[in-house]
Coordinates of C-alpha atoms in Angstrom, one line a residue:
X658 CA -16.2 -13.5 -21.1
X659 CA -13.2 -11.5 -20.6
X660 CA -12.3 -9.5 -17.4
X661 CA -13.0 -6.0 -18.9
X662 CA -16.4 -7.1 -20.0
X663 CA -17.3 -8.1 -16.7
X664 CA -17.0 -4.9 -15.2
X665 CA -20.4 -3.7 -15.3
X666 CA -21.3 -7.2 -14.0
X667 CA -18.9 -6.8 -11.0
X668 CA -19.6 -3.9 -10.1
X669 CA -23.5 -5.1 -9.0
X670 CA -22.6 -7.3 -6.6
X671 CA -19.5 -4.8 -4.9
X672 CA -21.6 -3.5 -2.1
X673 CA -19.6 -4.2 0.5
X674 CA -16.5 -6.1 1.5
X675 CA -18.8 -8.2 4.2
X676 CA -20.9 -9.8 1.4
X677 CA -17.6 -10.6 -0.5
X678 CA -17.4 -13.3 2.4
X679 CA -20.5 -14.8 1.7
X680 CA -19.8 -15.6 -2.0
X681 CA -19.5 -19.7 -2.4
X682 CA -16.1 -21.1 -3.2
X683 CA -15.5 -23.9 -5.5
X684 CA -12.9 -26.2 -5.8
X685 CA -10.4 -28.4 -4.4
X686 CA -10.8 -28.8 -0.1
X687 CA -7.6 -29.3 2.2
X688 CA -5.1 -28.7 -0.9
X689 CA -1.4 -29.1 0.1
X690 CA 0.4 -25.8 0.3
X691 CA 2.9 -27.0 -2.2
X692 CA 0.4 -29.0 -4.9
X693 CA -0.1 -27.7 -8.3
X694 CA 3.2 -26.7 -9.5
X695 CA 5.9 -28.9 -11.6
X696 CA 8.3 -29.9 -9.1
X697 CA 12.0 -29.0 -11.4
X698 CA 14.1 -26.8 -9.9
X699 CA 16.1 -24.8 -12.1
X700 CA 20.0 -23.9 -11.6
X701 CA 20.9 -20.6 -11.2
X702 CA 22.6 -19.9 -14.4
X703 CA 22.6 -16.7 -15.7
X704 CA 22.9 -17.6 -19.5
X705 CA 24.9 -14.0 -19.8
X706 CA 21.8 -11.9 -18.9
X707 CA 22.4 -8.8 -16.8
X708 CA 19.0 -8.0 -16.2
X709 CA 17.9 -8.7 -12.7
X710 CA 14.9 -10.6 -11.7
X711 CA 12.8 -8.3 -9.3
X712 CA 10.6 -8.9 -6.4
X713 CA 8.2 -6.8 -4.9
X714 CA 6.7 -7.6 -1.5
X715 CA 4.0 -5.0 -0.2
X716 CA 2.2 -5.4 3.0
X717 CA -1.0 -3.9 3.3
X718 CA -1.9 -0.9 5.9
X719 CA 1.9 -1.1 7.2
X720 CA 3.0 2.0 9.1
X721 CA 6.1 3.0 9.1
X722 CA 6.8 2.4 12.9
X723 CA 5.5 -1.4 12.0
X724 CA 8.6 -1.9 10.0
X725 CA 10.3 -1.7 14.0
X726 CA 8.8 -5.3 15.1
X727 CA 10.6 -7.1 11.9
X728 CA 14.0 -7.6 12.7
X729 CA 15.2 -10.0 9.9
X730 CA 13.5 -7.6 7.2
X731 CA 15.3 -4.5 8.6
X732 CA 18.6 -6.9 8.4
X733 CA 18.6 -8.8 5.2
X734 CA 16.9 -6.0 3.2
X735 CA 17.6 -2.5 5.0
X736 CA 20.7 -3.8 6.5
X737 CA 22.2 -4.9 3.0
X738 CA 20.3 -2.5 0.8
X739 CA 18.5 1.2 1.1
X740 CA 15.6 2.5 3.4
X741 CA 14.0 5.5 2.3
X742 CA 12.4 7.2 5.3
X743 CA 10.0 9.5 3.8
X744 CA 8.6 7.2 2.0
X745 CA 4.8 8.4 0.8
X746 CA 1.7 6.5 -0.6
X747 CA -0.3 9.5 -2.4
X748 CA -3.6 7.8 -2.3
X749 CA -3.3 5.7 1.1
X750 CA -5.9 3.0 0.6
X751 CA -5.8 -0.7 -0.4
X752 CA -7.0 -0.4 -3.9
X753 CA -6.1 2.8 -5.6
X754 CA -2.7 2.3 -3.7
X755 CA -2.2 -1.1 -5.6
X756 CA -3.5 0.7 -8.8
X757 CA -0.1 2.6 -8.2
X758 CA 2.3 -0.2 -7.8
X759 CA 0.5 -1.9 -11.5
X760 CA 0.6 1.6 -13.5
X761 CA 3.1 4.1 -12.4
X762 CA 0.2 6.6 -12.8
X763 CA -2.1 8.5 -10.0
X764 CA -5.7 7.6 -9.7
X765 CA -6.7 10.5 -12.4
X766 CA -5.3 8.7 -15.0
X767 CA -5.4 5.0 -14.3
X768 CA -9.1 5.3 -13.0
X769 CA -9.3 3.9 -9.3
X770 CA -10.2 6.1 -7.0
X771 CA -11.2 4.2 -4.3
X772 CA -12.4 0.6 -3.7
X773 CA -15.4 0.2 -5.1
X774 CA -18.4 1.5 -6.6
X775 CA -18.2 3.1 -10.3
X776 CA -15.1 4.5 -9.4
X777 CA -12.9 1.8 -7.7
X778 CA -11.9 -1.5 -7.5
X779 CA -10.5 -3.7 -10.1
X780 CA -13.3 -2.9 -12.6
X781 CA -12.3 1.0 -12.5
X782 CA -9.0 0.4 -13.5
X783 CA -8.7 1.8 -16.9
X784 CA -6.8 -0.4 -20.0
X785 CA -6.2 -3.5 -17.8
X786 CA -4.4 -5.1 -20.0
X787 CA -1.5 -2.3 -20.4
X788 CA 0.2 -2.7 -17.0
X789 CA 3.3 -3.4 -15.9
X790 CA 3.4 -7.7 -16.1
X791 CA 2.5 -6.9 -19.6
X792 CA 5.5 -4.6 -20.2
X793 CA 7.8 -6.8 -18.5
X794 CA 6.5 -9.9 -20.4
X795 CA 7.4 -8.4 -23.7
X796 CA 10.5 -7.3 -22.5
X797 CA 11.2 -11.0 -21.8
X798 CA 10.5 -11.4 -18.2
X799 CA 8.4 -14.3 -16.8
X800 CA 5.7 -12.8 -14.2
X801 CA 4.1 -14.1 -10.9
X802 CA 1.9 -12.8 -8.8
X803 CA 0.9 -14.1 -5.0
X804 CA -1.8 -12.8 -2.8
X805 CA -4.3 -9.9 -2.6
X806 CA -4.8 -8.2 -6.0
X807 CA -7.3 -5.5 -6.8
X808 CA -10.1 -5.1 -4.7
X809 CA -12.9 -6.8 -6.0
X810 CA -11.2 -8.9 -8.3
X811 CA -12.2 -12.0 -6.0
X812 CA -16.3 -11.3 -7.7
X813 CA -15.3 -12.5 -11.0
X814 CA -15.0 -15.9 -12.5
X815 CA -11.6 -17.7 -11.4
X816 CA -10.6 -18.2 -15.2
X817 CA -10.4 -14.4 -15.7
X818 CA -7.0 -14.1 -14.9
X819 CA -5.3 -10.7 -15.7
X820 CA -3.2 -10.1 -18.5
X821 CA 0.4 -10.3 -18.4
X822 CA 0.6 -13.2 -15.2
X823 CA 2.9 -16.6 -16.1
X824 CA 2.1 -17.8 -12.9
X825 CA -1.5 -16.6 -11.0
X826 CA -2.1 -17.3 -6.8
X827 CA -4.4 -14.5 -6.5
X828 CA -6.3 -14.8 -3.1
X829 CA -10.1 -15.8 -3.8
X830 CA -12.9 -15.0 -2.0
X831 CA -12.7 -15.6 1.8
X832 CA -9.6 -12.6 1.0
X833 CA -9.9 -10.6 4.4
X834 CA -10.0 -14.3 6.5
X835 CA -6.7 -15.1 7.6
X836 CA -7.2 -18.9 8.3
X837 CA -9.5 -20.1 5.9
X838 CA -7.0 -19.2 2.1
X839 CA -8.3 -19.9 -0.7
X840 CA -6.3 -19.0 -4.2
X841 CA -7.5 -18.5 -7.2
X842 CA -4.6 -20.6 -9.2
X843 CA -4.1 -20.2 -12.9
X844 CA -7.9 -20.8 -13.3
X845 CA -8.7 -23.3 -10.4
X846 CA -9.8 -22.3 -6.6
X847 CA -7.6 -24.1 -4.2
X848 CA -8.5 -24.1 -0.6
X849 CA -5.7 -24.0 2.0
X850 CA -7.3 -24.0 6.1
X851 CA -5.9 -24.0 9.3
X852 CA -2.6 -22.5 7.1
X853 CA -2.4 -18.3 7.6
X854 CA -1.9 -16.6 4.4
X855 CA 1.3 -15.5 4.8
X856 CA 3.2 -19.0 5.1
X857 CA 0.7 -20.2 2.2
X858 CA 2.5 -17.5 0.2
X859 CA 5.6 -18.1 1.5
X860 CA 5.2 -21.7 0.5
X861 CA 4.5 -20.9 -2.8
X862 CA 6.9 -18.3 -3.2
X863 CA 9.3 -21.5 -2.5
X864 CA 8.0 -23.8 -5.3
X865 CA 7.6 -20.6 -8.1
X866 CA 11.1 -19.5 -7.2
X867 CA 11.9 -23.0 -8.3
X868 CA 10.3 -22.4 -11.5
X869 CA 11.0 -19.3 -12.4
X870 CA 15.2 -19.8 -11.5
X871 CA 17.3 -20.0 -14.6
X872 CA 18.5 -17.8 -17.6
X873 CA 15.7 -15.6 -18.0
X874 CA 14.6 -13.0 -15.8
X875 CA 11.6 -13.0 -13.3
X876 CA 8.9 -10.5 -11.7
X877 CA 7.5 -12.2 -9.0
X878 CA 5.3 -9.9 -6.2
X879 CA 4.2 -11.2 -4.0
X880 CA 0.9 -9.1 -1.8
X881 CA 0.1 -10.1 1.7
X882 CA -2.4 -9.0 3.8
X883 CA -1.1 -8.5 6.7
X884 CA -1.1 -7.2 9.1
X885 CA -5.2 -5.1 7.6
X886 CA -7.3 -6.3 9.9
X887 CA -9.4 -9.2 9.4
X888 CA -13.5 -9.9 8.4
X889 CA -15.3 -11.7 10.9
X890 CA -19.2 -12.2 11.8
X891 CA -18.7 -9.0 14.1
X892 CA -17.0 -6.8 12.2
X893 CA -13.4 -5.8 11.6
X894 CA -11.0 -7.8 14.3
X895 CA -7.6 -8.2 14.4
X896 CA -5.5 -10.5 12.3
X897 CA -4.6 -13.8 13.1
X898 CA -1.1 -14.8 12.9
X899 CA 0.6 -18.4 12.9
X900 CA 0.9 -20.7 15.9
X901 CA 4.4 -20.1 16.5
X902 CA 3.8 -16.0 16.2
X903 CA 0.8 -16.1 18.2
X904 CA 1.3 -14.3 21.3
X905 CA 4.6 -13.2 20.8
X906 CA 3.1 -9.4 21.6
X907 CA 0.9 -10.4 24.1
X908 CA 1.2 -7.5 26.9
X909 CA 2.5 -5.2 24.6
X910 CA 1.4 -1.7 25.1
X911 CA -0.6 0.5 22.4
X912 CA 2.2 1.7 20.2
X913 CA 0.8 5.0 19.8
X914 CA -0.2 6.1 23.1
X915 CA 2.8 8.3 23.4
X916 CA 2.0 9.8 20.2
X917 CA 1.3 13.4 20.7
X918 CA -1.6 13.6 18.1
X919 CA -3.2 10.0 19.8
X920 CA -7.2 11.0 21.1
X921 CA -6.4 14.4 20.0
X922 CA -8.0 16.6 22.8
X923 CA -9.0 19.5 20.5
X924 CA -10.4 19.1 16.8
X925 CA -12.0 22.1 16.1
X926 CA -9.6 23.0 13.6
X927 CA -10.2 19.5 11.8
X928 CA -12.5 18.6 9.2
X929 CA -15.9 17.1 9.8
X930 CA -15.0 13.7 9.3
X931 CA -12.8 14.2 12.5
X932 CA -14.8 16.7 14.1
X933 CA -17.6 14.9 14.9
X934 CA -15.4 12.0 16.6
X935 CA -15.7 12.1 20.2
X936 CA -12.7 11.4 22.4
X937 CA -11.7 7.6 23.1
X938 CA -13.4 5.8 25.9
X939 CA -11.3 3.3 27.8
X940 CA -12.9 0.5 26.2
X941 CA -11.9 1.9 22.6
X942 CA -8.4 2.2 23.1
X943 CA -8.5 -1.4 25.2
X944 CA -9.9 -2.5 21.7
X945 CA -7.1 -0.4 19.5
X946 CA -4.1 -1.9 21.8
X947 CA -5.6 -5.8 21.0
X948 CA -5.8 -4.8 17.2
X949 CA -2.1 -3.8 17.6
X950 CA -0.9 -6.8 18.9
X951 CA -2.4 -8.7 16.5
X952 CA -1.0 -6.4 13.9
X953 CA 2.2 -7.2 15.1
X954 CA 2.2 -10.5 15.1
X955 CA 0.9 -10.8 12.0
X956 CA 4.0 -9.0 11.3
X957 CA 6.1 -11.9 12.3
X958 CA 5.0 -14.5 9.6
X959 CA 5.8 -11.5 7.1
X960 CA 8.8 -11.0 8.6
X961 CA 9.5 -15.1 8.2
X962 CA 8.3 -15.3 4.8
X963 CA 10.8 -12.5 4.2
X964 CA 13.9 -14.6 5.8
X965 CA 12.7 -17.3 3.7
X966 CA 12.3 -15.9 0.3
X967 CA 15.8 -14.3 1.2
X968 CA 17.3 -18.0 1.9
X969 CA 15.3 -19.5 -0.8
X970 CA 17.1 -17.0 -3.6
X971 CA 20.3 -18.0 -2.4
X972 CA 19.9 -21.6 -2.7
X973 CA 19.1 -21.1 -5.9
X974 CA 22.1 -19.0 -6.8
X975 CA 19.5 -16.3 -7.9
X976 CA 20.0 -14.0 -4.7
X977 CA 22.8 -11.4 -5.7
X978 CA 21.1 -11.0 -9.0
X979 CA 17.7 -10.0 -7.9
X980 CA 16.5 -6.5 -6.7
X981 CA 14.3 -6.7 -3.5
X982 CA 11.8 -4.2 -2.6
X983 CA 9.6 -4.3 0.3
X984 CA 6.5 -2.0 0.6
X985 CA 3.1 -1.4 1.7
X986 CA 0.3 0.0 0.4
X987 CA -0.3 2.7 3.1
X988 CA 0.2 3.5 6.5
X989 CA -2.5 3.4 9.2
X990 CA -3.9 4.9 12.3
X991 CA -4.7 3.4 15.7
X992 CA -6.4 6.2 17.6
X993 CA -4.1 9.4 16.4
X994 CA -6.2 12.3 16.0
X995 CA -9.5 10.1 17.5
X996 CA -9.1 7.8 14.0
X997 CA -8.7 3.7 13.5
X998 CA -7.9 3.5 9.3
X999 CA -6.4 4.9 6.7
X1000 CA -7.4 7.5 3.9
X1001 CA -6.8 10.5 5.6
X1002 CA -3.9 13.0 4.8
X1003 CA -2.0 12.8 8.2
X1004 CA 0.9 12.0 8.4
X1005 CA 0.8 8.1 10.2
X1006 CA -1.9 7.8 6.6
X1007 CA 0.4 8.8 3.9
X1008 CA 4.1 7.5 5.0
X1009 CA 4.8 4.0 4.1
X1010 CA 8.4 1.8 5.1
X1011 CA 10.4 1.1 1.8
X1012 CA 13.6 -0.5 1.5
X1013 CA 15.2 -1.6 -1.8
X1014 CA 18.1 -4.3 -1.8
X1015 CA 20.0 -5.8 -4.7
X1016 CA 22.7 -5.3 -7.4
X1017 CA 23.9 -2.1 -7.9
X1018 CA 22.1 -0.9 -4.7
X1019 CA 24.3 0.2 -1.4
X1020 CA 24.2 -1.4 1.3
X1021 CA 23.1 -0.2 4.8
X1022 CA 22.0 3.4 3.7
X1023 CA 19.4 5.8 4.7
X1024 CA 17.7 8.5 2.4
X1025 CA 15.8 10.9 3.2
X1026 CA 14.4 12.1 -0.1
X1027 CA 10.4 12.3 -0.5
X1028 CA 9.6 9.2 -3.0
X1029 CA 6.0 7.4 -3.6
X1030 CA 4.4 4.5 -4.3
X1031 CA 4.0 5.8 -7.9
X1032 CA 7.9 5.5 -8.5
X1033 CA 7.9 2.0 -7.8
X1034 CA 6.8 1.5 -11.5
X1035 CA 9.2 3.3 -13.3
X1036 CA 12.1 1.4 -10.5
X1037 CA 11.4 -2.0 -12.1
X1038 CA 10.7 -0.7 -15.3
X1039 CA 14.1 1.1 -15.2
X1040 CA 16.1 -2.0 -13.4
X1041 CA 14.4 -4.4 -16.0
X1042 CA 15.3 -2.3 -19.5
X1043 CA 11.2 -2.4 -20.4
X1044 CA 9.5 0.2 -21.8
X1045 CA 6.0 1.3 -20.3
X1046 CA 2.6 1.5 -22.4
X1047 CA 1.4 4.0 -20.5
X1048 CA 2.7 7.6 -19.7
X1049 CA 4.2 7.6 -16.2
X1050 CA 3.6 9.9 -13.6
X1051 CA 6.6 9.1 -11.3
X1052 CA 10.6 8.4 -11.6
X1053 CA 12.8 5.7 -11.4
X1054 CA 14.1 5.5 -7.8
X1055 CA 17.6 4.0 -8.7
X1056 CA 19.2 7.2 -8.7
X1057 CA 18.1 8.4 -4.9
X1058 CA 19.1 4.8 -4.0
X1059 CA 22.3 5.2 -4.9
X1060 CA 23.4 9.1 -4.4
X1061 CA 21.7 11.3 -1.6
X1062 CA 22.2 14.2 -4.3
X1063 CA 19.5 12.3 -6.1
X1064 CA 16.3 15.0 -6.1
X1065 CA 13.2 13.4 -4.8
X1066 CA 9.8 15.1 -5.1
X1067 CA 9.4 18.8 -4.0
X1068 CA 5.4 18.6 -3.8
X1069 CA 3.7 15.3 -4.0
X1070 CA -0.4 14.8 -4.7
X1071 CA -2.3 13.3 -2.2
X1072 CA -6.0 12.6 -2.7
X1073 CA -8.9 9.9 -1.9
X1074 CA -11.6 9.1 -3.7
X1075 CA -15.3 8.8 -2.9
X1076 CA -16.4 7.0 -0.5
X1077 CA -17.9 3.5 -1.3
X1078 CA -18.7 -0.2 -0.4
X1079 CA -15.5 -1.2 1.5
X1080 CA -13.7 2.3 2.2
X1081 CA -13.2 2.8 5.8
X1082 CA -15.0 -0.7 6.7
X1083 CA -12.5 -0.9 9.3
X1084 CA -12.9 2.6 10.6
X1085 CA -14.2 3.8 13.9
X1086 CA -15.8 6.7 11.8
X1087 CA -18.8 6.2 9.6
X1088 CA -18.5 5.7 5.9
X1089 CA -21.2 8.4 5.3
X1090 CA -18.7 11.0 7.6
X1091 CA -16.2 10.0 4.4
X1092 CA -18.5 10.5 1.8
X1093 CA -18.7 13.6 0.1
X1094 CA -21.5 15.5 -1.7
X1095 CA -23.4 13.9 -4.5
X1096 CA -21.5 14.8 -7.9
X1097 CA -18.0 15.0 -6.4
X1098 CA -15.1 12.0 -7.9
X1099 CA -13.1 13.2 -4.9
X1100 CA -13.5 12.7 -0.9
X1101 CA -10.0 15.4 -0.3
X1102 CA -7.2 16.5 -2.7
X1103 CA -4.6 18.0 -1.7
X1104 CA -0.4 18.2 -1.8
X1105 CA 2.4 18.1 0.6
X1106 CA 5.8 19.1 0.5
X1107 CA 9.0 18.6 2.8
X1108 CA 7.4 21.2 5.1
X1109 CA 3.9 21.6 4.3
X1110 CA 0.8 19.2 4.0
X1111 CA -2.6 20.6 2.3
X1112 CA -5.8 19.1 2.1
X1113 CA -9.4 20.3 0.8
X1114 CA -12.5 18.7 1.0
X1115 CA -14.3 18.1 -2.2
X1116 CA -18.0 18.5 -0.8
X1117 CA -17.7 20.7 1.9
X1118 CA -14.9 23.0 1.0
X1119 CA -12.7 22.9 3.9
X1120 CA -9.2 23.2 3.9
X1121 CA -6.4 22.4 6.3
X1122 CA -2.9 23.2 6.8
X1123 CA -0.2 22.1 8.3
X1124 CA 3.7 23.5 9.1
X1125 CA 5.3 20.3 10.4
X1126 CA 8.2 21.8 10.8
X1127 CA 6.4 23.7 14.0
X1128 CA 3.6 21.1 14.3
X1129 CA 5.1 17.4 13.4
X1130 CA 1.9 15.7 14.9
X1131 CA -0.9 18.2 12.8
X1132 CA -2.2 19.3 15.8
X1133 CA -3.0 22.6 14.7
X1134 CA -4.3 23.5 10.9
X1135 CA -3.2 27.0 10.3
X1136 CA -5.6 27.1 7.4
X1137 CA -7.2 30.3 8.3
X1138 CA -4.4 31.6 10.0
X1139 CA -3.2 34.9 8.2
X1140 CA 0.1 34.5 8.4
X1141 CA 0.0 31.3 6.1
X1142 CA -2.5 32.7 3.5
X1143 CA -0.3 33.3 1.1
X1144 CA 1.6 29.6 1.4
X1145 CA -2.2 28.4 1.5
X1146 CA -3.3 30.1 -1.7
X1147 CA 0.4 28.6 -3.3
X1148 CA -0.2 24.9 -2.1
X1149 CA -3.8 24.9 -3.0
X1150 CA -3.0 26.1 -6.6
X1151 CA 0.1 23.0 -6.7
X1152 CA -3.3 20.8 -6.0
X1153 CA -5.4 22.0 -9.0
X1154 CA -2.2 21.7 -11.3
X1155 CA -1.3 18.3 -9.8
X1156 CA -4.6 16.9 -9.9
X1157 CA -5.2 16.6 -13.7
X1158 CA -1.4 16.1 -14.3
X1159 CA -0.3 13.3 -16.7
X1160 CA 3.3 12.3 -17.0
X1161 CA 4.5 15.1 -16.0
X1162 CA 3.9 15.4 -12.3
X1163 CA 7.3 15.3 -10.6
X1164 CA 8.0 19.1 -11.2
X1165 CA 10.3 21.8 -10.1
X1166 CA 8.6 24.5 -8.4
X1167 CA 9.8 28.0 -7.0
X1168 CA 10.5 27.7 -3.2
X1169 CA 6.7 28.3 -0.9
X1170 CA 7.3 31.0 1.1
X1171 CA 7.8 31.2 5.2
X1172 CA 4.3 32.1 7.3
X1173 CA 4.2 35.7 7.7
X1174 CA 6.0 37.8 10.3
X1175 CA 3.1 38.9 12.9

């Protein structure tokens, strides 16, 4: 049975991402990190090919201020390549986020919403077997892939691997356990314990660089989870990292307690999802400043696998003809505006670190152009000389990489889907707060540009606002504010052309207009 006939199958037995856990795995117990793979290692000729190979390495609920605590990622790839500082994931959670990365398109058109239910996951994603390993393949590339996939992927059969993967370490099962891997291997579970995910995919990384090395080009990504917190018999906890990592933060204060917008005092202004939060208690933010610790050192074995991966290209005389580009899949909140999560259209949600290092790419520069997780797509397509199957809704960032005249977007979509099995499992706010009213396909919508973010609420119908250029922490919606009615009537307009757009959603619009003089 093939993967797209198992969706309705799936879908059954997606009720929520702590009975994943419980699922039995099969296969081989205590598995060396290394085992499974031919053990020829490739020289690094080029055999007159141009092309670069291309990684992609994207963290999952990274914030931007995360990127901070990895020193040799911030050397080796923003140090000899390009960081891009407004940096935005449109649909800032794990699934639909990833959906991005395979399709180039916004949840509208590629199906996952969220990440679950009828409209998210793995089984929501629409024509699996057109995505971007597929395009790559035929354009002669040999594909890997190594770590988390698609949410809910791990409830199928092992065998059903995706179209368009050479080489398949897909985490299996136990995916949200940090010390218990198991990988779904070309077909076969392997079990990897007492190892943390992110040197078992470093590890691997290692051996399939090995493999993949020579005249032909390679796509490898490789998808950790760090540092998303982990699944334990209590609930959400935070991640564990290696022995040598381990209590390298200990001490460390809450990062965001000298945020301006962290245990916002006053949220009358704020939807209902936020609302109805009452303030953090001691206790809570005693609990938020242990998950960010063990965020951070999580961190660490990301920021080792990066070194590695770095020194591993270059033994292979592969390094200065491969484009690096490190990600994640959205950003995350611990305690701004009363919130532990993601989803949400605030500003620590939606903005995600990006660097991009590799041939033809400057080294050492900043940009400052507003770029999203949907333009990674048409980057690699664009690097690699493939073609897409599908009609793309971003634009290759090569061009802002290399010239700050480069345009960026003017207004960018951002949007969540309902709530479902999984969304907000790690939130201190009740999935049923997210959830909006029966019938809707949409939790928010909404768009933001370099000044202005704007979000509406499908079931309820409330709106907010935001100048950051007065109020950089969203402190205060100015949603009903006069003065802005006009700017809100303009940006909620963008949101209903935006939000059935289709390849042709980076647009030029007419300049919005300042708030109203008083």
């Amino acid at each position: 049975m093939t993967l797209p006939t198992r969706v309705a199958l799936a879908m059954s037995v997606l009720l929520s991402l702590a009975c994943l856990m419980l699922l039995p795995v099969t296969g081989a117990r205590g598995a060396s990190v290394d085992a499974a793979l031919p053990t020829r290692v490739a020289g690094g000729g080029h055999g007159g090919n141009a092309r670069p190979n291309i990684v992609l390495i994207s963290t999952d609920d990274q914030t931007v201020r995360d990127l901070e605590s990895m020193p040799r990622t911030r050397r080796l790839l923003g140090g000899h390549g390009v960081r891009f500082v407004n940096a935005l994931s449109p649909h800032p959670l794990c699934c639909p986020a990833r959906a991005e990365m395979l399709t180039g398109q916004f949840a509208q058109n590629n199906g996952v919403r969220t990440n679950a239910g009828p409209h998210g996951g793995v089984g929501a994603l629409q024509r699996p077997n057109n995505v971007l390993p597929v395009w790559l393949k035929k354009a002669g590339y040999r594909t890997a892939f190594i770590g988390k996939y698609l949410n809910g992927y791990e409830s199928f059969d092992a065998e059903d691997v995706p179209a368009g993967w050479d080489y398949w370490n897909a985490s299996y099962r136990h995916v949200y356990d940090y010390d218990d891997v198991r990988l779904d291997q070309d077909g076969r579970v392997v079990r990897y314990p007492g190892v943390v995910q992110a040197d078992v995919y470093a590890r691997r990384t290692d051996r399939l660089l090995g493999e993949l090395a020579g005249p032909r080009p390679f796509f490898l990504w490789q998808s950790q989870l760090a540092p998303h917190l982990q699944l334990q018999g209590n609930g959400w906890e935070a991640p564990t990292a290696s022995k040598r990592n381990t209590g390298t933060f200990s001490g460390h204060p809450l990062d965001t307690l000298d945020v301006p917008s962290f245990n916002e005092r006053k949220v009358g202004d704020k939807p209902a999802s936020i609302r109805d939060r009452r303030r953090l208690h001691a206790a809570a933010i005693e609990r938020l400043t242990t998950l960010n610790r063990g965020r951070l050192e999580s961190l660490q074995d990301v920021d080792d696998a990066v070194a590695r991966l770095v020194r591993r290209l270059k033994e292979l005389g592969e390094y200065r003809r491969t484009l690096v580009i490190f990600t994640s899949d959205n950003g995350f909140m611990l305690g701004e505006h009363r919130y532990l999560g993601k989803v949400l259209p605030y500003e620590e949600s939606v903005r995600v670190p990006l660097l991009i290092a590799g041939p033809k790419v400057p080294d050492g520069v900043v940009r400052r152009q507003s770029v999203t997780t949907v333009d990674l797509v048409p980057t690699i397509l664009a690097a690699a000389g493939a073609s897409p199957g599908r009609r793309l809704d971003g634009h290759s960032l090569l061009p802002a990489a290399r010239s700050a005249k480069a345009g960026g977007w003017d207004t960018v979509l951002l949007q969540a889907g309902p709530a479902g099995a999984g969304d907000g499992g790690d939130s201190l706010i009740p999935s049923a707060a997210l959830r909006p009213a029966r019938g809707y396909g949409w939790f928010y919508r909404g768009v933001r540009t370099k000044r202005y973010t704007y979000a509406r609420y499908t079931g309820s119908g409330e709106e907010e606002l935001y100048d950051r250029r007065v109020d950089p922490w969203q402190l205060k919606s100015v949603a009903d504010d006069p003065r802005y009615a006009a700017i809100n009537r303009i940006l909620s307009r963008r949101t209903e052309i935006l939000g059935t757009c289709g390849g042709d959603c980076l647009r030029t619009w007419r300049p919005v207009p300042g708030p109203r003089r008083r």
